[in-house]
XYZ file of C-alpha atoms in Angstrom:
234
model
C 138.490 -43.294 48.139
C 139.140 -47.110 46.855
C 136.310 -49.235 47.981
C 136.893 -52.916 48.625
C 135.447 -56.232 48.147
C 136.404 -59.928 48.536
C 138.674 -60.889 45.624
C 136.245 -62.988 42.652
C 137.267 -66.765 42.178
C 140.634 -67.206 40.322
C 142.064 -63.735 41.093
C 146.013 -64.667 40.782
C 148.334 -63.894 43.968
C 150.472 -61.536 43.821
C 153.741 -62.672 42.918
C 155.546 -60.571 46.123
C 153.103 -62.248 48.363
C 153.883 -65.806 47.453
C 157.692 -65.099 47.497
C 157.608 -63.463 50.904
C 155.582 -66.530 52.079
C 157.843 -68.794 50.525
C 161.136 -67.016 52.021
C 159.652 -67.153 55.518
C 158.223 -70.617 54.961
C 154.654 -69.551 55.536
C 151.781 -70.398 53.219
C 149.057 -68.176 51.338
C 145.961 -69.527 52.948
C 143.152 -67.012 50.810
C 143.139 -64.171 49.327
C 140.667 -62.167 51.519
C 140.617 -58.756 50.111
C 140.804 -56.522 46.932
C 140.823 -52.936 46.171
C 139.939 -50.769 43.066
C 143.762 -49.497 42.939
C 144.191 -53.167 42.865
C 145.461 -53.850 45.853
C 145.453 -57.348 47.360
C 145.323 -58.596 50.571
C 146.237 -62.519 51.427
C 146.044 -64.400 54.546
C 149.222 -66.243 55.389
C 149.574 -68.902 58.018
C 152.356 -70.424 59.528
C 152.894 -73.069 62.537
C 151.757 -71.081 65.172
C 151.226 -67.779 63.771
C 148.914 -66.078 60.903
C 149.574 -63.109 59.217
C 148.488 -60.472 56.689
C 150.374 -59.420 53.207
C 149.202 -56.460 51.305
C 150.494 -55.763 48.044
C 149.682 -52.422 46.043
C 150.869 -50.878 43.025
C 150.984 -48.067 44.720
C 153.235 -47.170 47.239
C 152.687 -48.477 51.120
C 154.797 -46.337 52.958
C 152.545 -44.113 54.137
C 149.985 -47.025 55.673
C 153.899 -48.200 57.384
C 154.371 -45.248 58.438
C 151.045 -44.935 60.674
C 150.888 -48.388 62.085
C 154.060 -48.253 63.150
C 153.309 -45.211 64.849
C 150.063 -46.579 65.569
C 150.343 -49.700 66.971
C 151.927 -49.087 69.824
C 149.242 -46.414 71.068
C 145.872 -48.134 69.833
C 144.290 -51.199 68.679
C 146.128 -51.689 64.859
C 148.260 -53.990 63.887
C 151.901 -54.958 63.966
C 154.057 -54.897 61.432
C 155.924 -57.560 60.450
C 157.794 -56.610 56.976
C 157.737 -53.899 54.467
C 158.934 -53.984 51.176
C 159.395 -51.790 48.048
C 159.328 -54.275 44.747
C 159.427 -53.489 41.324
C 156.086 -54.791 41.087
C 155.201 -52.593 43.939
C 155.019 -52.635 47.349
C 154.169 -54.876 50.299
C 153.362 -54.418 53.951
C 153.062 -57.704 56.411
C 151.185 -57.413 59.526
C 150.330 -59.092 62.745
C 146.652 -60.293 62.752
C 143.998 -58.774 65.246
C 141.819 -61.699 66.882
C 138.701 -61.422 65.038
C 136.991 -60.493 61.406
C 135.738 -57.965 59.486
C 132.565 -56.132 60.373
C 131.363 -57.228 56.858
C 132.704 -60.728 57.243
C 130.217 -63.862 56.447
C 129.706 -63.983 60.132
C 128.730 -60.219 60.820
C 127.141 -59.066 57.600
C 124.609 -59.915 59.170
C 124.780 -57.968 61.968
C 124.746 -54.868 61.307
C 124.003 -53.550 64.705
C 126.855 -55.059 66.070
C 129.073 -53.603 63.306
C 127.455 -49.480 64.232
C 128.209 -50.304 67.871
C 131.465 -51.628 67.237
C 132.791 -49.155 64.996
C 131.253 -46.038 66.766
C 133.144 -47.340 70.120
C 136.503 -47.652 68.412
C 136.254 -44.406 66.515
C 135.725 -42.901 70.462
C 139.126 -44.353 70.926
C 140.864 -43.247 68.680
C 139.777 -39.840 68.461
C 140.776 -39.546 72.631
C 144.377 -39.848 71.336
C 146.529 -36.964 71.907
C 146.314 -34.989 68.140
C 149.667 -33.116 69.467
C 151.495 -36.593 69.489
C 150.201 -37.150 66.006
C 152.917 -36.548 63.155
C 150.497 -36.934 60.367
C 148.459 -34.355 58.767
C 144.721 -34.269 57.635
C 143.763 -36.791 55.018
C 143.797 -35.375 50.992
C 140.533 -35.578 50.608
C 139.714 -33.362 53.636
C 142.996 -31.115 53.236
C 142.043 -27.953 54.792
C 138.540 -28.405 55.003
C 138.808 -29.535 59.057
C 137.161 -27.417 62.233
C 140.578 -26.573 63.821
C 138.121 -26.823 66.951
C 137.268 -30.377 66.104
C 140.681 -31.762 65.679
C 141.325 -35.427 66.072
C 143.252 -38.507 65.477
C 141.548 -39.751 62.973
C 140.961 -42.869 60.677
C 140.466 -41.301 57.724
C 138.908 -44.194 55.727
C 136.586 -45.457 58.390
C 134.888 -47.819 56.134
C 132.676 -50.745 57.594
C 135.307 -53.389 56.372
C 137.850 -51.471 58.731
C 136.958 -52.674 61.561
C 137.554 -55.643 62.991
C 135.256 -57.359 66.121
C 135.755 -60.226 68.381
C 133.883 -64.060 68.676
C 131.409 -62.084 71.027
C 131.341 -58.669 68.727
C 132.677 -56.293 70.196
C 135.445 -53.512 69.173
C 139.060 -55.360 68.628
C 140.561 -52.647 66.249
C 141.124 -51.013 62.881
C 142.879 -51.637 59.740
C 143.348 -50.275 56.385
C 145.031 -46.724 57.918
C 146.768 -45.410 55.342
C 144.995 -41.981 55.978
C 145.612 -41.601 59.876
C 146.256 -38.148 60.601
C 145.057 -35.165 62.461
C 141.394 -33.640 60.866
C 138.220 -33.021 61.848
C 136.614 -35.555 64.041
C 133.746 -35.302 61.953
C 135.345 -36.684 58.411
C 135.208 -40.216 60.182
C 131.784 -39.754 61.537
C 130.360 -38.743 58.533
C 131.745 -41.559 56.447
C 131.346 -44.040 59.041
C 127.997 -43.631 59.211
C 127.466 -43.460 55.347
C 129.067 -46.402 54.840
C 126.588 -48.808 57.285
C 124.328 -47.475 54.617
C 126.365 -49.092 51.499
C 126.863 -52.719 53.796
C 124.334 -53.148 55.935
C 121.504 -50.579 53.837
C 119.408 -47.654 55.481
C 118.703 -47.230 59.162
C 121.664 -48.409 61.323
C 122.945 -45.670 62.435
C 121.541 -45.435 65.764
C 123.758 -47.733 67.523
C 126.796 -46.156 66.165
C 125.699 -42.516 67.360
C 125.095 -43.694 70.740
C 128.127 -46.102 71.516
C 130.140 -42.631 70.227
C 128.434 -40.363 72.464
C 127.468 -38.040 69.841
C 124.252 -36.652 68.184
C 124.436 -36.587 64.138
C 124.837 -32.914 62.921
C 123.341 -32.832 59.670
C 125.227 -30.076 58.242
C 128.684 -31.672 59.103
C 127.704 -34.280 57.732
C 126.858 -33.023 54.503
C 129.356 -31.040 53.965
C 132.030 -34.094 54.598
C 130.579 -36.446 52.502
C 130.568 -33.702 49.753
C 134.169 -33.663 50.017
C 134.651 -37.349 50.331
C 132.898 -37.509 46.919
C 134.822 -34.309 45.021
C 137.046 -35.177 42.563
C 140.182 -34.423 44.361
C 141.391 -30.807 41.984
C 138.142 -29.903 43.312
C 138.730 -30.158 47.037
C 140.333 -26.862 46.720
């Protein structure tokens, strides 16, 4: 999976984000977010209103596709515009009331990010899987316990979840692998990655606010697949 990281000084916008901003007479505030597929992500304000524009070389209809199936069940954003460019494609959203568990303000935090991000994995995971048109993320394919089935993030990363003023759960992002899996692909990789933002040992607050007990083996075995190339996942 692409990990993510704040943009370095100088990165150049996108050229679909500035036109889009341009055309709808909206500015590009910052660029808040990069990708290793190089993906971008820029804030975009208006008078009253602030959005988000990602642009990928690779194509966004899938990550469409979920929120706006998404959004109107659970806490994800809008969508605003979508767009297939020569240059790529590009996906506007809504944006949630808050920031990024790994945000200046929260990084350090990281108890407030486990609690946060076990609670809205709970969430999401008590949607109906039989309402859910998407199948199980590629890098689980058929790897899922058809007795742990779930609506599921897919790339729970830290960074994916967004909290409020007061830190607690507002909602996800990023869900261009939302689909029906094993419940325990997110809790395995949610957990794992508190370990790459926040380092060792805060866990225990994400466990608890998901009602679960860590099961080692599960756990293992996810994160095995997570890291398989994918012509190995089988």
């Amino acid at each position: 999976m692409p990990l993510a990281s704040a943009p370095p000084p100088g990165t150049p916008v996108p050229f679909a984000i500035t036109h889009w901003a341009a055309a709808h007479r909206r500015r590009v505030e910052s660029l808040v977010w990069r990708n290793e597929l190089g993906g971008i992500t820029a804030r975009i304000t208006g008078d009253e209103d602030v959005l988000y524009a990602k642009w990928s070389p690779f194509d966004l209809e899938p990550e469409a596709e979920r929120l706006s199936w998404l959004a109107s069940r659970f806490a994800a954003p809008l969508i605003a515009d979508y767009e297939e460019r020569d240059d790529g494609w590009l996906v506007v959203t809504s944006a949630l009331p808050g920031e990024s568990t790994v945000s200046p303000r929260w990084i350090g935090h990281p108890d407030v990010a486990a609690t946060a991000m076990g609670e809205g994995l709970a969430r999401l995971h008590s949607l109906d899987p039989a309402d859910c048109p998407f199948g199980a993320p590629e890098w689980v394919g058929e790897h899922a316990d058809p007795a742990e089935l779930v609506v599921a993030h897919g790339d729970p990363c830290a960074p994916n979840t967004i909290v409020s003023d007061d830190g607690r759960f507002v909602g996800i992002v990023d869900v261009g692998e939302v689909g029906v899996t094993d419940r325990w692909a997110d809790l395995a990789i949610a957990s794992w990655s508190l370990d790459w933002n926040f380092g060792p040992g805060h866990d225990g607050p994400f466990w608890a606010a998901y009602g679960e007990a860590p099961d080692p083996e599960r756990i293992r075995r996810l994160r095995a697949l997570w890291e398989a190339p994918s012509d190995a996942r089988g």
